[in-house]
Each structure stands twice: as C-alpha cells, then as structure tokens.
Coordinates of C-alpha atoms in Angstrom, one line a residue:
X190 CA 0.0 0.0 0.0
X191 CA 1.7 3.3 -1.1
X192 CA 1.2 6.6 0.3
X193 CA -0.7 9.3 -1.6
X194 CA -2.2 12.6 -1.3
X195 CA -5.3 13.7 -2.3
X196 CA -5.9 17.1 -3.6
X197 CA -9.4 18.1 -2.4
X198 CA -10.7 21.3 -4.1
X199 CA -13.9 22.7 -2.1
X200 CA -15.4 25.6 -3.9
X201 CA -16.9 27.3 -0.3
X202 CA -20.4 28.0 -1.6
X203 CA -23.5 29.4 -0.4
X204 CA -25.5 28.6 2.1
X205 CA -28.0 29.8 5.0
X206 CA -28.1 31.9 8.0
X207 CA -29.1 28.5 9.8
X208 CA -26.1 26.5 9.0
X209 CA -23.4 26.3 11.7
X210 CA -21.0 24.0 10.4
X211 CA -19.7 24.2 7.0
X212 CA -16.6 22.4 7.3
X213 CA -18.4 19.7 4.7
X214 CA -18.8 22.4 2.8
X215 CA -15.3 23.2 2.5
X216 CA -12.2 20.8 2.4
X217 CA -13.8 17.7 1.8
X218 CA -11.0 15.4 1.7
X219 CA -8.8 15.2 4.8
X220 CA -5.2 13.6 4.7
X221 CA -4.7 13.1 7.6
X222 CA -1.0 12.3 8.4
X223 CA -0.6 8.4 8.2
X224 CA -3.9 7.9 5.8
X225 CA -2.7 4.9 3.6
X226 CA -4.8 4.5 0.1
X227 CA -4.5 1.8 -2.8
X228 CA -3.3 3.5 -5.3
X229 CA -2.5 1.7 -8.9
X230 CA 1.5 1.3 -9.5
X231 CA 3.0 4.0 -12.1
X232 CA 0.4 6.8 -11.6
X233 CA -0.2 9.5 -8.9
X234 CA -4.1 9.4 -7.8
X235 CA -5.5 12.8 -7.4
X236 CA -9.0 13.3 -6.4
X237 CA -10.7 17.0 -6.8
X238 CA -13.7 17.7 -5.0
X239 CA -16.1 20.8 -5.8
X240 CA -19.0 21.4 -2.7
X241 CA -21.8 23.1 -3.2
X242 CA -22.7 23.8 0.1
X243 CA -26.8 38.9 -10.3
X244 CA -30.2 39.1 -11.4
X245 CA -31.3 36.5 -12.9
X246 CA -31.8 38.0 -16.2
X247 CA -28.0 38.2 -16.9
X248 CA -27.1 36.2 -20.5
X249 CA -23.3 35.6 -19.0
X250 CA -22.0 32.0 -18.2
X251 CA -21.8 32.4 -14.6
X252 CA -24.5 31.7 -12.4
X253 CA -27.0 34.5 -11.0
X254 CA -26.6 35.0 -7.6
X255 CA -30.7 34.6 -6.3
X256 CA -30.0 34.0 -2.7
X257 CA -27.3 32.6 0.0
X258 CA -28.3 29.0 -1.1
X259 CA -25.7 26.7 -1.6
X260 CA -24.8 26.1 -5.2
X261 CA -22.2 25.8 -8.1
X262 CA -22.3 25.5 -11.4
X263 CA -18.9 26.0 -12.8
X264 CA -18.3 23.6 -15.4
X265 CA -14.1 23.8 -15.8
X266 CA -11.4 23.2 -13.6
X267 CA -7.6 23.8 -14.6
X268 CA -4.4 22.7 -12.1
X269 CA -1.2 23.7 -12.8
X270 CA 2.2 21.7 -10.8
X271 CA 4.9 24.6 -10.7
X272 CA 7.8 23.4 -10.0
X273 CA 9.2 24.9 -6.3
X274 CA 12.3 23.0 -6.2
X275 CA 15.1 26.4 -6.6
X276 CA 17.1 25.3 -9.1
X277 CA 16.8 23.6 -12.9
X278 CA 15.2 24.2 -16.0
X279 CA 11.9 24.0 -15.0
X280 CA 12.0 26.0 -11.4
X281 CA 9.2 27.9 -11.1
X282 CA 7.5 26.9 -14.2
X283 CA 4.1 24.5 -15.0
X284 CA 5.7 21.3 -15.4
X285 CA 2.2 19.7 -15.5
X286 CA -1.1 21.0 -16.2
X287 CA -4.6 19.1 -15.6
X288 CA -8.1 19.8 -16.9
X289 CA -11.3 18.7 -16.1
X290 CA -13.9 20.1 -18.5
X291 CA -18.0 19.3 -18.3
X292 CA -17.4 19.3 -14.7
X293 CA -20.8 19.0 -13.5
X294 CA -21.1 16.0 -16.2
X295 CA -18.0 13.8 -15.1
X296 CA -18.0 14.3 -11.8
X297 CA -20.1 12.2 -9.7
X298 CA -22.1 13.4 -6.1
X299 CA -20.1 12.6 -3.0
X300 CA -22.4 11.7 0.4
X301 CA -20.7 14.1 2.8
X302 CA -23.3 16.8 3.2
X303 CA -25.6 15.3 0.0
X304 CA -24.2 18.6 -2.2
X305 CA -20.5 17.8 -3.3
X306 CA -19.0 16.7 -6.4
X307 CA -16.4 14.6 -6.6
X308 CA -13.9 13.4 -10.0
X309 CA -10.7 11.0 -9.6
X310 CA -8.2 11.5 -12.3
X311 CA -4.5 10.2 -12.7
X312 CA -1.4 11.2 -13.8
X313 CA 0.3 8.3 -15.5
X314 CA 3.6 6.4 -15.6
X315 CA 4.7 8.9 -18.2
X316 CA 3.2 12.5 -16.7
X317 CA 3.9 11.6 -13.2
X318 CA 5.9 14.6 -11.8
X319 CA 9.8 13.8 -10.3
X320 CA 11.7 14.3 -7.3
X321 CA 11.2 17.3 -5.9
X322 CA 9.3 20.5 -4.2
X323 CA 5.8 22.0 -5.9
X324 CA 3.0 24.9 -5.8
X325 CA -0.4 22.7 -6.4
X326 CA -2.5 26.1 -8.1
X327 CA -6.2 25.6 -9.7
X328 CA -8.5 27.6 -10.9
X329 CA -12.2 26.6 -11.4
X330 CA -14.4 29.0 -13.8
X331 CA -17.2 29.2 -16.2
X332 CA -15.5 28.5 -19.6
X333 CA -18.6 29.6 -22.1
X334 CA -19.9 33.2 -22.2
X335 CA -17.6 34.2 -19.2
X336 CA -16.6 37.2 -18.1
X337 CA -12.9 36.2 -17.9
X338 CA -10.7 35.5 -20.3
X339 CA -8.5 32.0 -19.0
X340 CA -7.2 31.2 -22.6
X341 CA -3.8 32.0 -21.2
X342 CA -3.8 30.6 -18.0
X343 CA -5.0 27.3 -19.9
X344 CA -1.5 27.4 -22.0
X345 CA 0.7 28.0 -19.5
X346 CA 3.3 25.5 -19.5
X347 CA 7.7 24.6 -18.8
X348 CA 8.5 27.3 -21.7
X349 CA 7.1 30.5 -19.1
X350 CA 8.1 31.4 -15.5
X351 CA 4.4 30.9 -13.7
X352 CA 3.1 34.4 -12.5
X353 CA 0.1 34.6 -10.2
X354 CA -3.4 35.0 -12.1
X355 CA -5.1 37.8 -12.9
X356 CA -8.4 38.6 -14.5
X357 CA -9.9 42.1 -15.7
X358 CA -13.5 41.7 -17.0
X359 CA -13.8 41.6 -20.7
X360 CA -16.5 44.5 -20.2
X361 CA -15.9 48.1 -19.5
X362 CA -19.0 49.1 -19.9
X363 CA -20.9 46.6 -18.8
X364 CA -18.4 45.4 -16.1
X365 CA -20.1 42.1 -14.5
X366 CA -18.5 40.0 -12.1
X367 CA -19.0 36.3 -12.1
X368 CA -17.9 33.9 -9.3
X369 CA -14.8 32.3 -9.9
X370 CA -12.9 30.3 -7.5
X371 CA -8.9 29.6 -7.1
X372 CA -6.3 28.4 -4.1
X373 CA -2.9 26.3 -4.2
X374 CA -0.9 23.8 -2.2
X375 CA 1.6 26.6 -1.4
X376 CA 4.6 24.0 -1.3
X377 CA 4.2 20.0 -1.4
X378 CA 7.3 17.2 -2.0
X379 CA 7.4 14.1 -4.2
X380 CA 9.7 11.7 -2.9
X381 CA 12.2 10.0 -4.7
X382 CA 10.0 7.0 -4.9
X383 CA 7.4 9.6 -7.1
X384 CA 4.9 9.7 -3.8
X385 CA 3.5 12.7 -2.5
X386 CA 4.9 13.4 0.8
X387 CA 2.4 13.7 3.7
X388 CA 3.0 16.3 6.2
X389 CA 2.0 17.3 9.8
X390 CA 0.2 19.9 8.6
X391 CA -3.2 19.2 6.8
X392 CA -3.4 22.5 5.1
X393 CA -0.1 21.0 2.8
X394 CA -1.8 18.3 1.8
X395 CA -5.5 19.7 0.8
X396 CA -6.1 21.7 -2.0
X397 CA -9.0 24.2 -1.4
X398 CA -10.9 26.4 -3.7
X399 CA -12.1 29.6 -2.6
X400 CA -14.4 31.9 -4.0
X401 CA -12.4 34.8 -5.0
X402 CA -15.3 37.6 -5.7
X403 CA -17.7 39.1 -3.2
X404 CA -21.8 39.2 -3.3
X405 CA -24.4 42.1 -3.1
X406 CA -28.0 41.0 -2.2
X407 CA -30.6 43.5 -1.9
X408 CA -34.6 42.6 -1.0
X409 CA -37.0 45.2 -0.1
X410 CA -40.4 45.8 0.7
X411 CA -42.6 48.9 1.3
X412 CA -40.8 51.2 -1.4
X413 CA -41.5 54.6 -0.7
X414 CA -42.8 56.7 -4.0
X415 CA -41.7 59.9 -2.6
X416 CA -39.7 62.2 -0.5
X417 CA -40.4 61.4 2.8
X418 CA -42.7 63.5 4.6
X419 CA -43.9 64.3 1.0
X420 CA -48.4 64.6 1.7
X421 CA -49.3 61.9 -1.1
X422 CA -52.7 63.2 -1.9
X423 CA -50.3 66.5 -3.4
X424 CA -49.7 64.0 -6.1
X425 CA -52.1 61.8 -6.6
X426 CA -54.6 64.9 -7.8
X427 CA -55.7 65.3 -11.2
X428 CA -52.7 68.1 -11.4
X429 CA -50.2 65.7 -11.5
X430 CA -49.2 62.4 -13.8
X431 CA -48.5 60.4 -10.8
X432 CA -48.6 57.5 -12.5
X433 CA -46.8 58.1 -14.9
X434 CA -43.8 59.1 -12.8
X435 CA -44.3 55.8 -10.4
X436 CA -43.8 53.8 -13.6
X437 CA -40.1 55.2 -14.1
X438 CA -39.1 54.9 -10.3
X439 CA -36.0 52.7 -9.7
X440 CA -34.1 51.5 -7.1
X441 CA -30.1 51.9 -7.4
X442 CA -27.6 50.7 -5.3
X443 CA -24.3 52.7 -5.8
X444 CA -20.9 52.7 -4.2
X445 CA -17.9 54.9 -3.6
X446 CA -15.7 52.2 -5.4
X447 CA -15.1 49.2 -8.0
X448 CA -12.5 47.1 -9.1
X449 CA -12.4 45.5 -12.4
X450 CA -9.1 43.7 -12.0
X451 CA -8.8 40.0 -9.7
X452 CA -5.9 38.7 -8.6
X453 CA -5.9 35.3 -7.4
X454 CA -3.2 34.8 -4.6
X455 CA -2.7 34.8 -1.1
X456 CA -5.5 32.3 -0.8
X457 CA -6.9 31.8 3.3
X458 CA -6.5 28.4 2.9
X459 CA -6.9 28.3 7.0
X460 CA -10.6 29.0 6.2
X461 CA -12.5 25.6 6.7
X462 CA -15.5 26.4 9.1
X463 CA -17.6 29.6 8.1
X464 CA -17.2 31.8 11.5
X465 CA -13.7 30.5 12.4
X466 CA -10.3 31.6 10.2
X467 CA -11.9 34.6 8.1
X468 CA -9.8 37.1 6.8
X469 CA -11.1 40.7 5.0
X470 CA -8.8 40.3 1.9
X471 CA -9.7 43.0 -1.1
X472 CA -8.0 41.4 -3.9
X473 CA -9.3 43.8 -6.5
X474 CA -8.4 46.9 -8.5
X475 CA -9.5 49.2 -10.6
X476 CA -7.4 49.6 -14.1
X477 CA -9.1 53.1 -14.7
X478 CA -11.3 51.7 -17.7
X479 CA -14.1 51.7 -15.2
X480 CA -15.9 54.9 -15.7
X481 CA -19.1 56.4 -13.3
X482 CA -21.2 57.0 -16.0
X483 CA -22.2 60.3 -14.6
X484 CA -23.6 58.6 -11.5
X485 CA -23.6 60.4 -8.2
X486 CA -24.4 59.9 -4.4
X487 CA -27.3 61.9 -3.5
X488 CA -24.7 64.6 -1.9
X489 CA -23.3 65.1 -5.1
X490 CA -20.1 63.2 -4.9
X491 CA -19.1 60.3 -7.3
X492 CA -19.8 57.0 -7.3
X493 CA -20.3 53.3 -9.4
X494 CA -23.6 51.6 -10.1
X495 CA -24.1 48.1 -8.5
X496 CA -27.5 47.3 -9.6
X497 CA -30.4 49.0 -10.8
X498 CA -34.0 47.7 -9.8
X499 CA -36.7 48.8 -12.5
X500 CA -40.0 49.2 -10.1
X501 CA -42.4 48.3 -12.8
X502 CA -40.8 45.0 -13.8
X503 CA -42.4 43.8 -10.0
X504 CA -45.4 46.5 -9.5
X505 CA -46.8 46.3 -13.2
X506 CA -49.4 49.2 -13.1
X507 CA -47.7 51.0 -9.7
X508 CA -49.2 52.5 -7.3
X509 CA -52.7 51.2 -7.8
X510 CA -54.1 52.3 -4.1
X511 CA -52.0 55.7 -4.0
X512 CA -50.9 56.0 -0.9
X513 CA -47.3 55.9 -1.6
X514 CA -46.2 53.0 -1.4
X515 CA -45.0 50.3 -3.7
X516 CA -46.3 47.4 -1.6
X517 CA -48.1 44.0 -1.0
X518 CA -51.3 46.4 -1.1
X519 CA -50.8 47.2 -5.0
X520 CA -51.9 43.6 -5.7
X521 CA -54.7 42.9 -3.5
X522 CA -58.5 44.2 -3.5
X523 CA -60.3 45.0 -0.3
X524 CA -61.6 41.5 0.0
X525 CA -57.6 40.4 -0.3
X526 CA -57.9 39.1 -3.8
X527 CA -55.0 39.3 -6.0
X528 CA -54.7 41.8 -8.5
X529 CA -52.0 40.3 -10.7
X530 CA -50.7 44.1 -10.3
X531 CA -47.4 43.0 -8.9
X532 CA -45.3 39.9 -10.7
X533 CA -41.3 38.6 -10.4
X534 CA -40.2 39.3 -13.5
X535 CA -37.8 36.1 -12.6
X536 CA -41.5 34.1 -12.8
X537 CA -40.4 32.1 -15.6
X538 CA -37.0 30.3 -13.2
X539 CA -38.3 27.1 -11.9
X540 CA -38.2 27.7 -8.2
X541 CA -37.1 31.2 -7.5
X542 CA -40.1 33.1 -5.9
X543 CA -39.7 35.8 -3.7
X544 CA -42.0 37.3 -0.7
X545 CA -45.2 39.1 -2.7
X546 CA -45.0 43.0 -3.2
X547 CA -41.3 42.2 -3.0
X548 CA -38.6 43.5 -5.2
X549 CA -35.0 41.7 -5.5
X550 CA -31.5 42.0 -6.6
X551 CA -28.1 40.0 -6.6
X552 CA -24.7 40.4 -7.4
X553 CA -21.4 39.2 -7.8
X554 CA -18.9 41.8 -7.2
X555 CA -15.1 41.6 -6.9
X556 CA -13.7 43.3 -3.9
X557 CA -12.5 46.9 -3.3
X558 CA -11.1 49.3 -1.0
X559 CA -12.6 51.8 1.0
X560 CA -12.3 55.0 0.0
X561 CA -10.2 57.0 2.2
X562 CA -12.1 59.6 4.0
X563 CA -15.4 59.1 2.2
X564 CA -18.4 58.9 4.9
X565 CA -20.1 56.4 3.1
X566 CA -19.6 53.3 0.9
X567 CA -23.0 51.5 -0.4
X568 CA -26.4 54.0 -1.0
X569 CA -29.5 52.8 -1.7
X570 CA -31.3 55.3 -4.3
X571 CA -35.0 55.9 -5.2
X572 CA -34.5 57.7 -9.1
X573 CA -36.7 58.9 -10.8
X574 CA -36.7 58.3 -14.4
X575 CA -39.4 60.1 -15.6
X576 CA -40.5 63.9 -14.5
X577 CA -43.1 64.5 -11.7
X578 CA -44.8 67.5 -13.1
X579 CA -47.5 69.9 -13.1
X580 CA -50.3 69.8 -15.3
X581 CA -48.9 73.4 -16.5
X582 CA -45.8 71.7 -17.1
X583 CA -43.4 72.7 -14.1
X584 CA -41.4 70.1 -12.9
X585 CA -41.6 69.2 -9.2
X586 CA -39.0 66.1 -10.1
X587 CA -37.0 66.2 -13.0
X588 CA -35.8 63.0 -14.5
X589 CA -32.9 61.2 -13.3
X590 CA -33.7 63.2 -9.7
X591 CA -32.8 60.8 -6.4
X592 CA -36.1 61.0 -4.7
X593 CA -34.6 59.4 -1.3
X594 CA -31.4 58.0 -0.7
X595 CA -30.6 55.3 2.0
X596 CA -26.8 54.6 3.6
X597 CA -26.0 51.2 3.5
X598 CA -24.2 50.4 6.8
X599 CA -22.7 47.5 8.5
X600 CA -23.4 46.6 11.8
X601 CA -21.8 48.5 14.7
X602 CA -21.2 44.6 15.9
X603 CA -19.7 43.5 12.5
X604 CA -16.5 41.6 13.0
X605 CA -15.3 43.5 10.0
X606 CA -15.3 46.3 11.6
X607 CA -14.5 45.9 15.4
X608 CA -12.3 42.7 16.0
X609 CA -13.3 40.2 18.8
X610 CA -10.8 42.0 21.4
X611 CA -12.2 45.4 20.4
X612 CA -9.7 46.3 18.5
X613 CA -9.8 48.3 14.9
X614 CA -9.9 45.7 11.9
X615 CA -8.1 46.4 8.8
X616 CA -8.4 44.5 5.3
X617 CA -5.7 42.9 3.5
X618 CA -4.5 43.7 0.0
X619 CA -2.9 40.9 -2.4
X620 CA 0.5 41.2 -3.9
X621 CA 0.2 40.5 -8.1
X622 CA 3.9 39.7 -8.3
X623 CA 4.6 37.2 -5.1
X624 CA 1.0 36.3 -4.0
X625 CA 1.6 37.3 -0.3
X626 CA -0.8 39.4 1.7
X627 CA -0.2 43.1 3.1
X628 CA -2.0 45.3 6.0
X629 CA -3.9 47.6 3.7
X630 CA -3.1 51.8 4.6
X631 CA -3.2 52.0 8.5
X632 CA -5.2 55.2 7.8
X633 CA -7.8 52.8 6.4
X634 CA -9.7 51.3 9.4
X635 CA -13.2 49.5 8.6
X636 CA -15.8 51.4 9.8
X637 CA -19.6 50.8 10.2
X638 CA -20.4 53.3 7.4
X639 CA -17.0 53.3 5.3
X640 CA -15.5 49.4 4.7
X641 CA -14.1 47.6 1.8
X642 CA -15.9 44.7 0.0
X643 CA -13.9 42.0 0.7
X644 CA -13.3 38.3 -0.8
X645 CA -16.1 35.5 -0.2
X646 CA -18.0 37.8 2.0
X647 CA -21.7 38.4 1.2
X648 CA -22.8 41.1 1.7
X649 CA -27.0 41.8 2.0
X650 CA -29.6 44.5 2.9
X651 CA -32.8 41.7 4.0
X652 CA -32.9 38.0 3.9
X653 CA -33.0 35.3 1.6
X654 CA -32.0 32.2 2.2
X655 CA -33.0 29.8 -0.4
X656 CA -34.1 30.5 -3.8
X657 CA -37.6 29.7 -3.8
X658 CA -40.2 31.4 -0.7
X659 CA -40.4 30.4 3.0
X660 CA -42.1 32.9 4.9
X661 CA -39.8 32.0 7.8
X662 CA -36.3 33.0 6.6
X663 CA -37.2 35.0 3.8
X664 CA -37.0 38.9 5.5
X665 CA -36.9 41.4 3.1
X666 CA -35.9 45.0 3.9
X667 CA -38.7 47.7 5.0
X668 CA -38.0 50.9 3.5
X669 CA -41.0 52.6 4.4
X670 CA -39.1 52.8 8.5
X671 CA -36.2 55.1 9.2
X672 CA -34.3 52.6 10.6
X673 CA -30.9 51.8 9.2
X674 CA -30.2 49.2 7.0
X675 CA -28.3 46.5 8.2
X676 CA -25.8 44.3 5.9
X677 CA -24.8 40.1 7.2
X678 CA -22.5 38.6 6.4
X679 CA -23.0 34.7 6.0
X680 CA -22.3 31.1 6.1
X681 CA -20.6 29.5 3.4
X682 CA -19.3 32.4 2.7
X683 CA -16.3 33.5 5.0
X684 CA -18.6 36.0 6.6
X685 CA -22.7 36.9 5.2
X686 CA -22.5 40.9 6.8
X687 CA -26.5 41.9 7.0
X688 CA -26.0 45.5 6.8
X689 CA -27.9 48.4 7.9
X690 CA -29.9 50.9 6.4
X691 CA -30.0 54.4 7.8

C-alpha cells in the first residue's frame, strides 16, 4: 500500500443563516498524516472535490446569484504543478497542467453533506511529476460566455516562469462580475520513490478552492414613491401624472468604489468552518477603464452603479391604491384578492419566488477598497426616471432626480469592523507579483459606514435564504421605517455581513 495525497478542491459555496458548520462544505477530503490509500503502480491518484454547500436576467456563463443558497455551477477546472524546487530548467515553471472540463457532467455526487462533487483522475507512468518540491494552483471558472478571459492561463506550461493570475472583466462598460474560484498547495514534496509526501500539517496536503469575488443582495419591501414627509394626496390629484412618474421609479444601489481587476493569490487556505479563520482580503483593482457614468451619491459626490431595480418589472401598473407605497397592497383588493398588479419578473426560473409586493437583486462583485475619507460606501437610491410634473408643465422632479437615498451600513457589531478584542480591523491587500498578503493603509480602518468589500463575503440589505419562498427566513428590507439598513454577512461564505440601512 503506497502513500498518496489527495488534492481536495472545495469551492466554499452558499448557504443559510441556519447553517453552523460548514466544514463539509469546504475541504472535503482530509489527509490526515498516516492515511494509507491503494493506489495503482505507475500513476499519482488525485482526487478533486467541488461542494456546493446577479439578477437573474443576466445572459453571461456564470451563475446569478438569487439567494445565499448553496450552489455551483462551474463547469471547468484547470491545475497547474509549478515546479518549487530552486534550481533547474523548470524551477518555477508548469511542469504539469490538468483539466477537467464538463465538470458538473463527469463528476459524480459525493455523500458528505448530499451537495459535493467529486472526480478522480490520474497522472500516468509517463506524466507523473519527479523528485522534488511544488505549488499545487487551480482555478475553477465558467469557460462559455464568461466574463474572464482564461485562454492564457490554460496554456501555460515549462516554456514560461508561472506568475500569479489575474483577470480584468472583458467589459468596461458593462463590467459584471461572475464567481470564480482559485487556491494552491503553497509547497508539497514528491519523494524520490514519485509519492506525495504527507506532512503534519493538513493544510499541505488539501487543495481548497475559494471563491475569489464578493456578493451584493438587496430585498425590499414597502418602497416609498416619494420624499419622505412628501403629503401623497399632493400628487395623486388630477394636477399631477403620478402614474406616470411611479412607472419610471428605480431602485439603485451605488458605491464609492469598483474594481475591475482580480488577482488570485494569497489564498486563506486556514478558512474551513464559516465563523472560524476569516480574513477581510480586497483582492481587487481598478485599471481606470471603469468609468461612473455620470452617477452620483445623492450629496453630489461620485460614485459606481451596483444594480439598478426597475420598479415596474415587479409593480406592473404602480401605485394602484396611491398611498405611496409600492407594496403587497398594490396587488390585492379589499376582499384580499389578488390583483396580478405585482409579478417577479424572474416568474419564468423554476423555483425562484420571492415574498409578494417584493422586489430583488443580486450580485457578484469583486472586492475593493474603501475610500479614504469618504463617509459612506454603499447607498440605496429611489431615481426617478421620468418627470413628476404639473399639469402646466413645471417640474416638481425632474428626471434622473434621487427621490430618497438610504446609507448602507454594517453593523456596529460587524466583525469587520470591530475585532473580537475590540480592536480596529483592517483588510488585506494581495500582492500580483509574489501572491503574499499586506495590511492595507493604517489610515484605512473598517468602519460601520466606510468598509471595503472584501473576498467571499456576502454582503445583503434583507434575507433570503433559499431561492424559492419560506415565509420564515425570507426577510426582506422595509423601506418605508427610518431605521438603518443593516448588511450580514453569512455562512458558506467567509462571513454573510447583513447590513444596515440608515
């Protein structure tokens, strides 16, 4: 019986406030120090494990992000063998590179937690690696109608030194994230009877795959149609094309920064239990191509569009009942019949429903830094699209106006911003040449209402927990109260950061 390793890739996926463990959900395969395995003479076994512990109306590869519900649907995996030895022809170069395409189709489900994948492959008598010390690196993507680019990555081989990966979305103008996950064996031996050398430590001998972009979930309820403290009969009069002007109301989330640019080192491969080993890494940048569009906070400053929520998709004729809000009201009679007034314009996805007079968005995002003395870093928007005017013609909104503006803040509680001794927490920047890790500006503390987006942290404004409805977990956000709006952070993820909104 010959000693092996076995390379187990978890993608850390999404799951529910109500799970507590989610080691399954991460490094599925264990070598523990002294594991003995049959393994067929002339080949090194490796076994790669994927768990799976936007709106929904994207047409990219990736899948939309509908809820914290534990999923994956990646369908390409490629590992790369650098060779770490110091010295030779091939030192620090791809001296073997592995691909598993159709990955949902050849690999097979695994029992551990009923939601993992699981595919065996070998590397035979003739691409068995030698003697010697290696990185283990993967990366597991969408490969059709991506966002990414990984046509290079895939050709990497002994004729280039191995950098660390990068990705800057194919889209300026349309720059949307997809989730993508990456990690590496930092440093692993093969003895010189072509074994994989087991060591005390089980992070050297599990290969773990990390989600490498953030998420942005946003569900509300009770929209307001005005300013608040606006008197709604005003504008519901015959003077006014009320309306006309609820039909063109969105819902825009914007933030103070965006990165376009991911870097996939300095992987926490520590993290195996969500609550236990998270780090706040930002291991995005902007290349400058990403432009504002003109888009501004509501004081005026500048600022990047996350999502944009078109109010009639959901509330189909608006305000029906006219009293200002955009609610489960518009689509019921006074005997509580429905009105077919409001609809998920997501209807058509088998099992994605969402609380009636409801609206929804989700996001993948890849992470950023704070800005540096800016007071805020997500707002919630109510634009109008369309002019609120007079009869006469006078405009009491003009177009694009922000009605009402929310801050989007974390918790005062947040572990990302006030560590478990009290002290300050600080996110971590990645280094693009040697893949290590750096404190990011000491002058840039996380704070409740100024914080980075960070890596496999989700962040969300309400509650959803599964794709389709349960009126016992799903919680969307009331925006008709002046309370603040609160962002979690969640299982599966590092951290799920329910945030506030003020």
């Amino acid at each position: 019986m010959r000693k092996q390793v076995l390379f187990g890739a978890a993608l850390l996926a999404l799951g529910t406030a109500v799970v507590s463990s989610c080691s399954k959900d991460e490094v599925v395969i264990d070598n523990t120090p002294g594991v003995e395995t049959p393994v067929e003479d002339g080949v090194q076994e490796l076994i790669l494990n994927m768990n799976s512990a936007g709106d929904g109306l994207t047409t990219r590869g990736g899948r939309p992000l509908y809820s914290s519900e534990a999923a994956q649907e990646i369908d390409k995996v490629v590992i790369k063998i650098i060779d770490r030895s110091g010295s030779g022809e091939t030192n620090d170069k791809v001296v073997r590179s592995i691909t598993i395409n159709n990955w949902q189709e050849v690999s097979k489900q695994y029992t551990v937690g009923g939601h993992g994948r699981m595919y065996t492959f070998k590397l035979s008598k003739d691409q068995k690696v030698p003697k010697g010390t290696y990185e283990i690196y993967a990366i597991g993507y969408t490969s059709t109608d991506s966002s990414y680019d990984f046509g290079a990555y895939e050709i990497l081989d002994d004729t280039n030194p191995f950098s660390y990966q990068t990705q800057t979305l194919i889209s300026t103008t349309d720059p949307e994230a997809e989730e993508v996950f990456a990690g590496s064996i930092y440093r692993i031996t093969v003895d010189a009877d072509g074994n994989f050398a087991l060591t005390d430590n089980p992070e050297n001998n599990v290969l773990t795959l990390h989600r490498q972009v953030a998420g942005v979930i946003g569900y509300y309820s009770n929209i307001p149609t005005l300013q608040a403290g606006a008197p709604i009969n005003d504008y519901v009069s015959a003077e006014y094309n009320y309306d006309e002007y609820v039909e063109g109301l969105k819902l825009r989330l914007v933030s103070s920064n965006a990165s376009n640019k991911i870097v996939f080192a300095g992987f926490n491969s520590k993290f195996t239990e969500t609550g236990e080993d998270y780090m706040y890494v930002v291991n995005g940048s902007n290349t400058n191509a990403l432009t504002t569009n003109s888009i501004e906070f509501a004081d005026g400053t500048e600022a990047y569009s996350f999502y944009e929520i078109e109010l009639a998709k959901w509330f189909i004729t608006g305000d029906v009942n006219h009293d200002g809000l955009l609610d489960v009201n518009d689509n019921r009679d006074k005997e509580g019949n429905r009105l077919d007034n409001w609809i998920s314009p997501y209807s058509s996805i088998e099992n994605l429903e969402f609380e009636e007079g409801s609206v929804f968005a989700g996001k993948f995002v890849i992470p950023f830094q704070k800005v540096k003395n800016s007071p805020k870093t997500l707002e919630l928007q109510l634009v109008a699209e369309n002019a609120l005017r007079h009869n006469g013609g006078s405009e009491v909104y003009a177009a694009g106006s922000i009605i009402r503006s929310w801050t989007i803040n974390l918790s005062s509680t947040d572990p990302q911003v006030k560590g478990p001794d009290g002290a300050g927490v600080h996110a971590r920047t990645v280094s693009e040449t040697t893949g290590e890790l750096a404190v990011m500006n000491p002058d840039l503390e996380e704070l409740a209402n100024s914080y980075s987006i960070v890596r496999n942290h989700l962040y969300t404004v309400g509650t959803k927990g599964t794709n389709d409805y349960n009126p016992d977990t799903d919680e969307p956000q009331d925006l008709s109260k002046g309370q603040e709006l609160i962002l979690k952070v969640n299982d599966n993820w590092e951290l799920i950061h329910k945030m506030e909104v003020e």
